[in-house]
Amino acid sequence: MPPKSEITQEKVLSAAFELVRTQGLEALTARNVAQALHCSTQPIYSLYSNIEELKASVYDKAAEFARHSMVEYKDDTNSPALNLTIGFLYFAQNEKQLFRTLYLSGYRQYNPHTDQFLGEELTTFYMRYSKRLQDVSVEQLKRIFLKLTIYLIGIGTLLNSHTLELEMNEAIEMIREMYEMLLHREGLTY
C-alpha cells in the first residue's frame, strides 16, 4: 500500500479555494474539503481552528487571484487603469463563483472611510498614470475610485449573471463614458 500523503495547510487551502472557485463560498465546509482531499475532517481542523479561519484564508486567496487576473489583461492602446478595468470585467465574466464570493456574498464588509476596498491600492496606483490624475489629492482619487468601482461592480454583476445580454465592447465603452463623466464632475477635463 502506498504511503499516505501528508495533509498540509497549503493542500487544504488549495482544495478549499478550488471548491469555492467551482461551487461558491456556500459550498465551503470541512466535510466538502475533506472529501476533495480524500481524508477525514480531522486534519483540516488540526490546521485551521474553525471553518471561518479557512474561509478567511480562501477569501484572501480569491482576492489575490482577482488582482492577478486584473493585471494580466494588456492592450498597449489603453491606459494601465483601463486595462485593469477590462481585466476586472473579464474576471467577472469568467470567474463566476470567485466574483460572487468577493463582491456579492457580503462575506466581508468595507467602510469606505476607514477601509481599503478590494483593488483600491492597485487601481489608484494605475490611475496615477493618467496626466489628469497625477496631481489630485488622495481623497479625490479615492472618491473617483469608489464611484467608478460601484459602477464597475454593477456591470461586472450583469456580465457574471447574464442578466443582461451585454457584449464586452459595450461594457468597456460604458466604463469609459462613466470614467469621463466622473472626471468631468471632479473638474478634471483635458
C-alpha positions as a Markdown table, in Angstrom:
| # | Residue | x | y | z |
|---|---|---|---|---|
| 1 | Met | 0.0 | 0.0 | 0.0 |
| 2 | Pro | 1.5 | 3.4 | -1.0 |
| 3 | Pro | 2.3 | 5.8 | 1.9 |
| 4 | Lys | -0.4 | 8.4 | 2.7 |
| 5 | Ser | 0.4 | 11.9 | 1.6 |
| 6 | Glu | 0.5 | 14.4 | 4.4 |
| 7 | Ile | -2.3 | 16.9 | 4.5 |
| 8 | Thr | -0.7 | 20.3 | 4.7 |
| 9 | Gln | -2.2 | 23.8 | 5.2 |
| 10 | Glu | -1.3 | 24.5 | 1.6 |
| 11 | Lys | -3.2 | 21.5 | 0.3 |
| 12 | Val | -6.2 | 22.3 | 2.4 |
| 13 | Leu | -6.2 | 25.9 | 1.2 |
| 14 | Ser | -5.8 | 24.9 | -2.4 |
| 15 | Ala | -8.6 | 22.3 | -2.2 |
| 16 | Ala | -10.9 | 24.9 | -0.4 |
| 17 | Phe | -10.1 | 27.5 | -3.0 |
| 18 | Glu | -10.9 | 25.2 | -5.9 |
| 19 | Leu | -14.1 | 24.2 | -4.2 |
| 20 | Val | -15.1 | 27.9 | -3.9 |
| 21 | Arg | -14.0 | 28.6 | -7.4 |
| 22 | Thr | -16.2 | 26.0 | -8.9 |
| 23 | Gln | -19.1 | 25.8 | -6.4 |
| 24 | Gly | -19.1 | 29.1 | -4.5 |
| 25 | Leu | -18.5 | 30.1 | -0.9 |
| 26 | Glu | -21.6 | 28.4 | 0.5 |
| 27 | Ala | -20.0 | 25.0 | -0.6 |
| 28 | Leu | -17.0 | 25.6 | 1.7 |
| 29 | Thr | -17.5 | 23.1 | 4.6 |
| 30 | Ala | -14.9 | 21.0 | 6.3 |
| 31 | Arg | -16.7 | 17.9 | 5.0 |
| 32 | Asn | -16.5 | 19.1 | 1.4 |
| 33 | Val | -12.8 | 20.0 | 1.7 |
| 34 | Ala | -12.1 | 16.6 | 3.3 |
| 35 | Gln | -13.9 | 14.8 | 0.5 |
| 36 | Ala | -11.8 | 16.7 | -2.1 |
| 37 | Leu | -8.6 | 15.7 | -0.2 |
| 38 | His | -9.8 | 12.1 | 0.4 |
| 39 | Cys | -9.4 | 12.4 | 4.1 |
| 40 | Ser | -11.4 | 12.9 | 7.3 |
| 41 | Thr | -12.2 | 16.4 | 8.6 |
| 42 | Gln | -9.6 | 15.9 | 11.5 |
| 43 | Pro | -6.6 | 17.1 | 9.5 |
| 44 | Ile | -8.5 | 20.2 | 8.4 |
| 45 | Tyr | -9.4 | 21.1 | 12.0 |
| 46 | Ser | -5.9 | 20.4 | 13.2 |
| 47 | Leu | -4.6 | 23.0 | 10.6 |
| 48 | Tyr | -7.5 | 25.6 | 11.0 |
| 49 | Ser | -9.1 | 26.2 | 14.3 |
| 50 | Asn | -12.5 | 26.6 | 12.6 |
| 51 | Ile | -14.2 | 26.9 | 9.2 |
| 52 | Glu | -14.3 | 30.7 | 9.5 |
| 53 | Glu | -10.5 | 30.8 | 9.6 |
| 54 | Leu | -10.3 | 28.7 | 6.5 |
| 55 | Lys | -13.0 | 30.9 | 4.8 |
| 56 | Ala | -10.9 | 34.0 | 5.6 |
| 57 | Ser | -7.9 | 32.4 | 4.0 |
| 58 | Val | -9.8 | 31.4 | 0.9 |
| 59 | Tyr | -11.3 | 34.9 | 0.6 |
| 60 | Asp | -7.8 | 36.4 | 0.8 |
| 61 | Lys | -6.6 | 33.9 | -1.9 |
| 62 | Ala | -9.6 | 34.8 | -4.1 |
| 63 | Ala | -8.8 | 38.5 | -3.7 |
| 64 | Glu | -5.1 | 37.8 | -4.7 |
| 65 | Phe | -6.3 | 35.7 | -7.7 |
| 66 | Ala | -8.6 | 38.5 | -8.8 |
| 67 | Arg | -5.8 | 41.1 | -8.6 |
| 68 | His | -3.6 | 38.8 | -10.6 |
| 69 | Ser | -6.3 | 38.3 | -13.2 |
| 70 | Met | -6.9 | 42.0 | -13.5 |
| 71 | Val | -3.3 | 42.9 | -14.2 |
| 72 | Glu | -3.0 | 40.1 | -16.8 |
| 73 | Tyr | -5.1 | 41.9 | -19.3 |
| 74 | Lys | -2.8 | 44.1 | -21.5 |
| 75 | Asp | -3.6 | 46.2 | -24.6 |
| 76 | Asp | -1.0 | 48.8 | -25.5 |
| 77 | Thr | -3.6 | 51.1 | -26.9 |
| 78 | Asn | -5.2 | 51.5 | -23.4 |
| 79 | Ser | -4.1 | 53.3 | -20.3 |
| 80 | Pro | -2.9 | 51.0 | -17.5 |
| 81 | Ala | -6.0 | 51.9 | -15.5 |
| 82 | Leu | -8.4 | 51.0 | -18.4 |
| 83 | Asn | -6.5 | 47.7 | -18.9 |
| 84 | Leu | -7.0 | 46.9 | -15.2 |
| 85 | Thr | -10.7 | 47.7 | -15.5 |
| 86 | Ile | -11.1 | 45.5 | -18.5 |
| 87 | Gly | -9.3 | 42.8 | -16.7 |
| 88 | Phe | -11.8 | 43.2 | -13.9 |
| 89 | Leu | -14.7 | 42.7 | -16.4 |
| 90 | Tyr | -13.1 | 39.6 | -17.8 |
| 91 | Phe | -12.6 | 38.3 | -14.2 |
| 92 | Ala | -16.3 | 38.9 | -13.5 |
| 93 | Gln | -17.4 | 37.2 | -16.7 |
| 94 | Asn | -15.0 | 34.2 | -16.4 |
| 95 | Glu | -14.7 | 33.5 | -12.7 |
| 96 | Lys | -18.4 | 33.3 | -11.8 |
| 97 | Gln | -18.1 | 31.9 | -8.2 |
| 98 | Leu | -15.0 | 33.9 | -7.2 |
| 99 | Phe | -16.6 | 37.2 | -8.4 |
| 100 | Arg | -19.7 | 36.3 | -6.4 |
| 101 | Thr | -17.6 | 35.4 | -3.3 |
| 102 | Leu | -15.7 | 38.7 | -3.4 |
| 103 | Tyr | -18.3 | 41.1 | -4.5 |
| 104 | Leu | -21.8 | 39.7 | -3.9 |
| 105 | Ser | -21.5 | 37.3 | -0.9 |
| 106 | Gly | -21.3 | 40.0 | 1.8 |
| 107 | Tyr | -18.6 | 37.9 | 3.5 |
| 108 | Arg | -16.5 | 41.0 | 4.2 |
| 109 | Gln | -17.9 | 44.4 | 4.6 |
| 110 | Tyr | -15.9 | 47.6 | 3.9 |
| 111 | Asn | -16.3 | 51.1 | 5.2 |
| 112 | Pro | -15.1 | 53.5 | 2.5 |
| 113 | His | -14.0 | 56.0 | 5.2 |
| 114 | Thr | -11.7 | 53.6 | 7.1 |
| 115 | Asp | -11.0 | 50.5 | 5.0 |
| 116 | Gln | -9.3 | 49.9 | 1.7 |
| 117 | Phe | -11.7 | 48.3 | -0.7 |
| 118 | Leu | -10.7 | 45.3 | -2.9 |
| 119 | Gly | -8.3 | 46.5 | -5.6 |
| 120 | Glu | -8.2 | 50.1 | -4.3 |
| 121 | Glu | -4.5 | 50.4 | -3.8 |
| 122 | Leu | -3.8 | 48.7 | -7.2 |
| 123 | Thr | -6.4 | 50.7 | -9.1 |
| 124 | Thr | -5.4 | 54.1 | -7.6 |
| 125 | Phe | -1.8 | 53.3 | -8.4 |
| 126 | Tyr | -2.6 | 52.8 | -12.1 |
| 127 | Met | -4.9 | 55.8 | -12.1 |
| 128 | Arg | -1.9 | 58.0 | -11.3 |
| 129 | Tyr | -0.5 | 57.2 | -14.8 |
| 130 | Ser | -3.2 | 59.5 | -16.2 |
| 131 | Lys | -1.9 | 63.0 | -16.7 |
| 132 | Arg | -5.2 | 64.4 | -15.3 |
| 133 | Leu | -4.9 | 62.4 | -12.1 |
| 134 | Gln | -1.2 | 62.7 | -11.3 |
| 135 | Asp | -1.7 | 65.7 | -9.0 |
| 136 | Val | -5.1 | 65.1 | -7.5 |
| 137 | Ser | -5.4 | 64.6 | -3.8 |
| 138 | Val | -5.6 | 61.2 | -2.3 |
| 139 | Glu | -9.2 | 62.0 | -1.1 |
| 140 | Gln | -10.3 | 63.0 | -4.6 |
| 141 | Leu | -8.7 | 59.9 | -6.2 |
| 142 | Lys | -10.4 | 57.7 | -3.6 |
| 143 | Arg | -13.7 | 59.3 | -4.3 |
| 144 | Ile | -13.3 | 58.7 | -8.1 |
| 145 | Phe | -12.2 | 55.1 | -7.4 |
| 146 | Leu | -15.2 | 54.4 | -5.2 |
| 147 | Lys | -17.8 | 55.8 | -7.6 |
| 148 | Leu | -16.2 | 54.0 | -10.6 |
| 149 | Thr | -15.9 | 50.8 | -8.6 |
| 150 | Ile | -19.6 | 50.8 | -7.7 |
| 151 | Tyr | -20.5 | 51.2 | -11.4 |
| 152 | Leu | -17.9 | 48.6 | -12.4 |
| 153 | Ile | -19.2 | 46.0 | -10.0 |
| 154 | Gly | -22.7 | 46.6 | -11.4 |
| 155 | Ile | -21.6 | 45.9 | -14.9 |
| 156 | Gly | -19.5 | 43.0 | -13.7 |
| 157 | Thr | -22.6 | 41.6 | -12.0 |
| 158 | Leu | -24.5 | 41.8 | -15.3 |
| 159 | Leu | -21.7 | 40.1 | -17.1 |
| 160 | Asn | -21.3 | 37.5 | -14.4 |
| 161 | Ser | -25.0 | 36.6 | -14.2 |
| 162 | His | -26.0 | 37.1 | -17.8 |
| 163 | Thr | -29.0 | 39.1 | -16.5 |
| 164 | Leu | -28.5 | 41.5 | -19.4 |
| 165 | Glu | -27.1 | 40.5 | -22.8 |
| 166 | Leu | -24.1 | 42.7 | -22.9 |
| 167 | Glu | -21.1 | 42.4 | -25.2 |
| 168 | Met | -17.7 | 43.1 | -23.7 |
| 169 | Asn | -17.1 | 46.0 | -26.1 |
| 170 | Glu | -20.3 | 47.6 | -24.9 |
| 171 | Ala | -19.3 | 47.2 | -21.3 |
| 172 | Ile | -15.9 | 48.7 | -21.9 |
| 173 | Glu | -17.5 | 51.7 | -23.6 |
| 174 | Met | -19.8 | 52.2 | -20.7 |
| 175 | Ile | -16.9 | 52.2 | -18.3 |
| 176 | Arg | -15.0 | 54.7 | -20.5 |
| 177 | Glu | -18.1 | 57.0 | -20.5 |
| 178 | Met | -18.6 | 56.8 | -16.7 |
| 179 | Tyr | -14.9 | 57.5 | -16.1 |
| 180 | Glu | -15.0 | 60.6 | -18.3 |
| 181 | Met | -18.2 | 61.8 | -16.6 |
| 182 | Leu | -16.6 | 61.3 | -13.1 |
| 183 | Leu | -13.5 | 63.2 | -14.1 |
| 184 | His | -15.6 | 66.0 | -15.6 |
| 185 | Arg | -17.7 | 66.2 | -12.4 |
| 186 | Glu | -14.4 | 66.5 | -10.4 |
| 187 | Gly | -13.3 | 69.3 | -12.7 |
| 188 | Leu | -10.6 | 67.2 | -14.3 |
| 189 | Thr | -11.1 | 67.9 | -18.0 |
| 190 | Tyr | -8.5 | 67.8 | -20.7 |
